[in-house]
């Protein structure tokens, strides 16, 4: 009896790690992220810029950053009838809520014909279905806390074929943590059958840690456990190499000047013709990126904090610094 | 980094002043650390007996008040047919006065007082020394008395030592003492001589408290003043100080009993000792307390009960803070668990858990239909609230019909909170799937149960209610937790794979 309890305790203990070990690698915990980084470097007044995708769109346009084109917005229920006018000249588009999170409420239409509107997975929708989706967005079905929301209609991104086989349905996007304008850590998020085509790691998407130096995979995890092959397609995840890497780093680093947020998560997708495009900004980026990279964020963040002339550095200089100090193989 | 310093200073200040207040209350007001402690009280009954002469009667009995060592809790009288008034004399003495138009034969009046044995008793007003008065005695008594006094004065230096030596002289010079005793009792002589020597003193009537005694008589003691301080002296032995079980009954230079219209009067006392829970004792002690004392015991009972609940909320809040910051549990709605825990206190744990799961489960089922209707948020929440009330009503009626009176307690749940819980869970279900609902719902319930266990703990209830300083300590702890940058317990599990490459 006693032995059982002892074994059980040992078993429990083996599933936890001593905090000193985490501290040694410099793993950033939730409390420290909130106190030492988010609340210190992200002024509260700037949050709406990233939480509201419509405002994000505005600053993105102003900064001339590469992002999907805005086709139109619908803010009131009575405007839903105008949907057809907005979309009739576009072959493919995407309807999303301005305050959505985690990819909820995003409807992607790849093309339309006499039968109706084609979704990415082949399903065909009528105009009435689209209109209902828009009213759902307006009613706040997809927004945090159920606030009433605004629907955004964006031009469709022509995904680069380079990730074929690495993702199951869904959009493969690259998350880069940008700290005071320095890209400090990056990962690719690949949807799986477990995650229902969503790119959220806690829902079962695969996270692939990327080398800041060249955009090649360093490690892949699913459900926080290392994996080698994509669970659905079977491709070796460590072969992954993100193209246009320098352009992508440049795009993410420029988001610092654009948003004013010191601790920022940038979500970037690759368009077949236009290259890296900014999809979304996040003022409270998650910590799973550390698991995907097999490394703690703290040493890199500290290195940037230790810089005295960071403010004077140009984007190119910052990227060069990041590549030099945060690359695996340097 | 100066702000950090100020922060730690603030936290330190909060905790130190909280501890200080708590210790202060413990030591000055004698509030015990543990609940359920008993306090000794004495119930003393004075019986006034006399023969009425068939006309109007006025009987006035000196009654004791709060004095060092004892706090008066309550008093009552029994005296059929008599009118009663509690009066206060100019000298500060309180009296019970009975009056009747016609009375004849044996009369018995009863006065009962409950005194709390209380080392921290505070008399409502300090004892006033009596005015000095010098009386001229005839010979040969004057000479004898002066001999005694002179001798005592030689051997003493202070009022107290004079009193002690004087009593001693009465024993030493027994011839003089016997002579004086022919004129008036020894105690009176001692008081008179002390007065003559310029020391305010008086006779007081006191009662030795012994459990279960009946027909006890008052004993005389001598109260000797030195400035505003006084000491009691046993006139027989010269012993200084109040014996622990001595209660002063009359100590304002007045008579114990004044009687008009009666003869053969005498007063006897009976007494019993009782153990009272300290809460009851304190309630009585502070019931008509006017001194400025920041205690919840001065509030009416109903408000006290209310505060008992309110003061527990910070404890529940602290549990939530610790669970979220130190452990990393997810809860739906930051402080929803505290409110659920408050409901559990009303319903008891098992009933509460079953009721909560029933309501939320049923609510989720119906709510899933509401989401098909595409309602606006406010309307949807309102619909959920009405639905929750409906569910509660139905379950109450069902429980009643089935004879489960426990089920009626379901009404204690805060309905608005339940509605929001259902709404959040439902959104969570749609957005993240049932898995997250189980995680967050389970986390919330776990925290609620922990908060309930903390808030329902007899010891914690006792502490939070009796020591307001605890609130400052809780505040300090919450602030400290808000500054914690270390890992959460669940992160130690989450990030474990990270360490495995780095062996």
Short mmCIF file of C-alpha atoms in Angstrom, two decimals, chain A residues 80-196:
data_model
loop_
_atom_site.label_atom_id
_atom_site.label_comp_id
_atom_site.label_asym_id
_atom_site.label_seq_id
_atom_site.Cartn_x
_atom_site.Cartn_y
_atom_site.Cartn_z
CA UNK A 80 -25.00 42.47 -44.98
CA UNK A 81 -27.08 42.89 -48.15
CA UNK A 82 -24.12 44.72 -49.70
CA UNK A 83 -21.97 41.61 -49.44
CA UNK A 84 -22.56 40.66 -53.07
CA UNK A 85 -21.40 44.08 -54.27
CA UNK A 86 -18.21 43.75 -52.29
CA UNK A 87 -17.27 40.29 -53.49
CA UNK A 88 -18.57 40.16 -57.03
CA UNK A 89 -15.28 41.25 -58.64
CA UNK A 90 -13.04 38.95 -56.64
CA UNK A 91 -12.46 35.34 -57.41
CA UNK A 92 -11.11 34.27 -54.06
CA UNK A 93 -11.57 36.01 -50.74
CA UNK A 94 -11.64 35.46 -47.08
CA UNK A 95 -14.19 36.65 -44.51
CA UNK A 96 -12.94 37.07 -40.96
CA UNK A 97 -14.01 38.73 -37.72
CA UNK A 98 -12.00 41.79 -36.67
CA UNK A 99 -11.78 40.57 -33.07
CA UNK A 100 -11.49 36.87 -33.70
CA UNK A 101 -8.74 34.88 -32.11
CA UNK A 102 -7.06 31.63 -32.94
CA UNK A 103 -8.37 31.51 -36.48
CA UNK A 104 -12.01 31.26 -35.44
CA UNK A 105 -14.67 32.44 -37.82
CA UNK A 106 -12.40 32.64 -40.84
CA UNK A 107 -14.16 31.55 -44.01
CA UNK A 108 -12.01 31.07 -47.08
CA UNK A 109 -13.59 31.09 -50.53
CA UNK A 110 -11.22 30.00 -53.25
CA UNK A 111 -13.46 30.67 -56.20
CA UNK A 112 -17.03 31.06 -57.37
CA UNK A 113 -19.08 29.77 -60.31
CA UNK A 114 -22.71 29.20 -61.17
CA UNK A 115 -23.04 26.57 -58.46
CA UNK A 116 -21.98 28.91 -55.71
CA UNK A 117 -18.88 29.71 -53.68
CA UNK A 118 -16.20 27.08 -53.25
CA UNK A 119 -14.55 26.61 -49.90
CA UNK A 120 -10.97 25.39 -49.62
CA UNK A 121 -12.13 21.87 -48.78
CA UNK A 122 -14.42 21.66 -51.80
CA UNK A 123 -17.67 22.46 -50.03
CA UNK A 124 -19.97 24.75 -52.01
CA UNK A 125 -21.81 27.58 -50.28
CA UNK A 126 -24.69 29.78 -51.42
CA UNK A 127 -24.69 33.55 -50.99
CA UNK A 128 -27.19 33.13 -48.13
CA UNK A 129 -24.66 30.97 -46.29
CA UNK A 130 -22.05 33.68 -46.62
CA UNK A 131 -24.51 36.28 -45.40
CA UNK A 132 -25.36 34.17 -42.38
CA UNK A 133 -21.69 33.79 -41.62
CA UNK A 134 -21.30 37.58 -41.74
CA UNK A 135 -24.24 38.12 -39.37
CA UNK A 136 -22.73 35.57 -37.01
CA UNK A 137 -19.53 37.57 -37.03
CA UNK A 138 -21.44 40.80 -36.41
CA UNK A 139 -23.33 39.21 -33.50
CA UNK A 140 -20.00 38.38 -31.88
CA UNK A 141 -20.13 34.62 -32.25
CA UNK A 142 -16.40 34.40 -32.89
CA UNK A 143 -15.04 37.32 -30.92
CA UNK A 144 -13.55 37.09 -27.46
CA UNK A 145 -16.22 37.45 -24.84
CA UNK A 146 -18.91 37.56 -27.49
CA UNK A 147 -18.70 41.30 -28.20
CA UNK A 148 -20.38 42.53 -31.34
CA UNK A 149 -17.86 42.59 -34.09
CA UNK A 150 -17.02 43.72 -37.58
CA UNK A 151 -16.57 41.45 -40.57
CA UNK A 152 -13.50 41.98 -42.74
CA UNK A 153 -13.28 40.76 -46.30
CA UNK A 154 -9.77 40.25 -47.52
CA UNK A 155 -8.23 39.18 -50.79
CA UNK A 156 -7.20 35.56 -50.79
CA UNK A 157 -3.59 34.69 -50.28
CA UNK A 158 -2.19 32.40 -52.97
CA UNK A 159 -0.27 30.07 -50.74
CA UNK A 160 3.21 29.21 -51.82
CA UNK A 161 3.48 25.57 -52.87
CA UNK A 162 6.69 25.12 -50.99
CA UNK A 163 4.84 23.85 -47.94
CA UNK A 164 2.83 21.21 -49.75
CA UNK A 165 2.90 18.03 -47.75
CA UNK A 166 3.82 19.81 -44.56
CA UNK A 167 0.31 20.79 -43.67
CA UNK A 168 -3.08 19.14 -43.47
CA UNK A 169 -5.75 21.55 -44.76
CA UNK A 170 -5.24 24.91 -43.04
CA UNK A 171 -2.82 27.74 -43.50
CA UNK A 172 0.86 27.22 -42.74
CA UNK A 173 2.05 30.36 -41.04
CA UNK A 174 5.28 31.52 -39.51
CA UNK A 175 5.28 33.01 -36.05
CA UNK A 176 8.17 35.30 -35.23
CA UNK A 177 8.62 36.80 -31.79
CA UNK A 178 9.92 40.31 -32.24
CA UNK A 179 11.43 41.89 -29.15
CA UNK A 180 12.22 45.62 -29.37
CA UNK A 181 12.43 45.16 -33.12
CA UNK A 182 14.75 42.16 -33.02
CA UNK A 183 13.43 38.87 -34.34
CA UNK A 184 14.33 36.62 -31.41
CA UNK A 185 12.65 33.30 -32.14
CA UNK A 186 10.61 31.80 -34.92
CA UNK A 187 8.49 28.78 -35.61
CA UNK A 188 6.25 27.43 -38.28
CA UNK A 189 2.79 26.27 -37.35
CA UNK A 190 1.39 23.43 -39.39
CA UNK A 191 -2.18 22.30 -39.02
CA UNK A 192 -3.01 18.62 -38.60
CA UNK A 193 -6.09 16.44 -38.56
CA UNK A 194 -5.93 16.67 -34.73
CA UNK A 195 -6.12 20.44 -34.86
CA UNK A 196 -8.98 20.42 -37.41
#
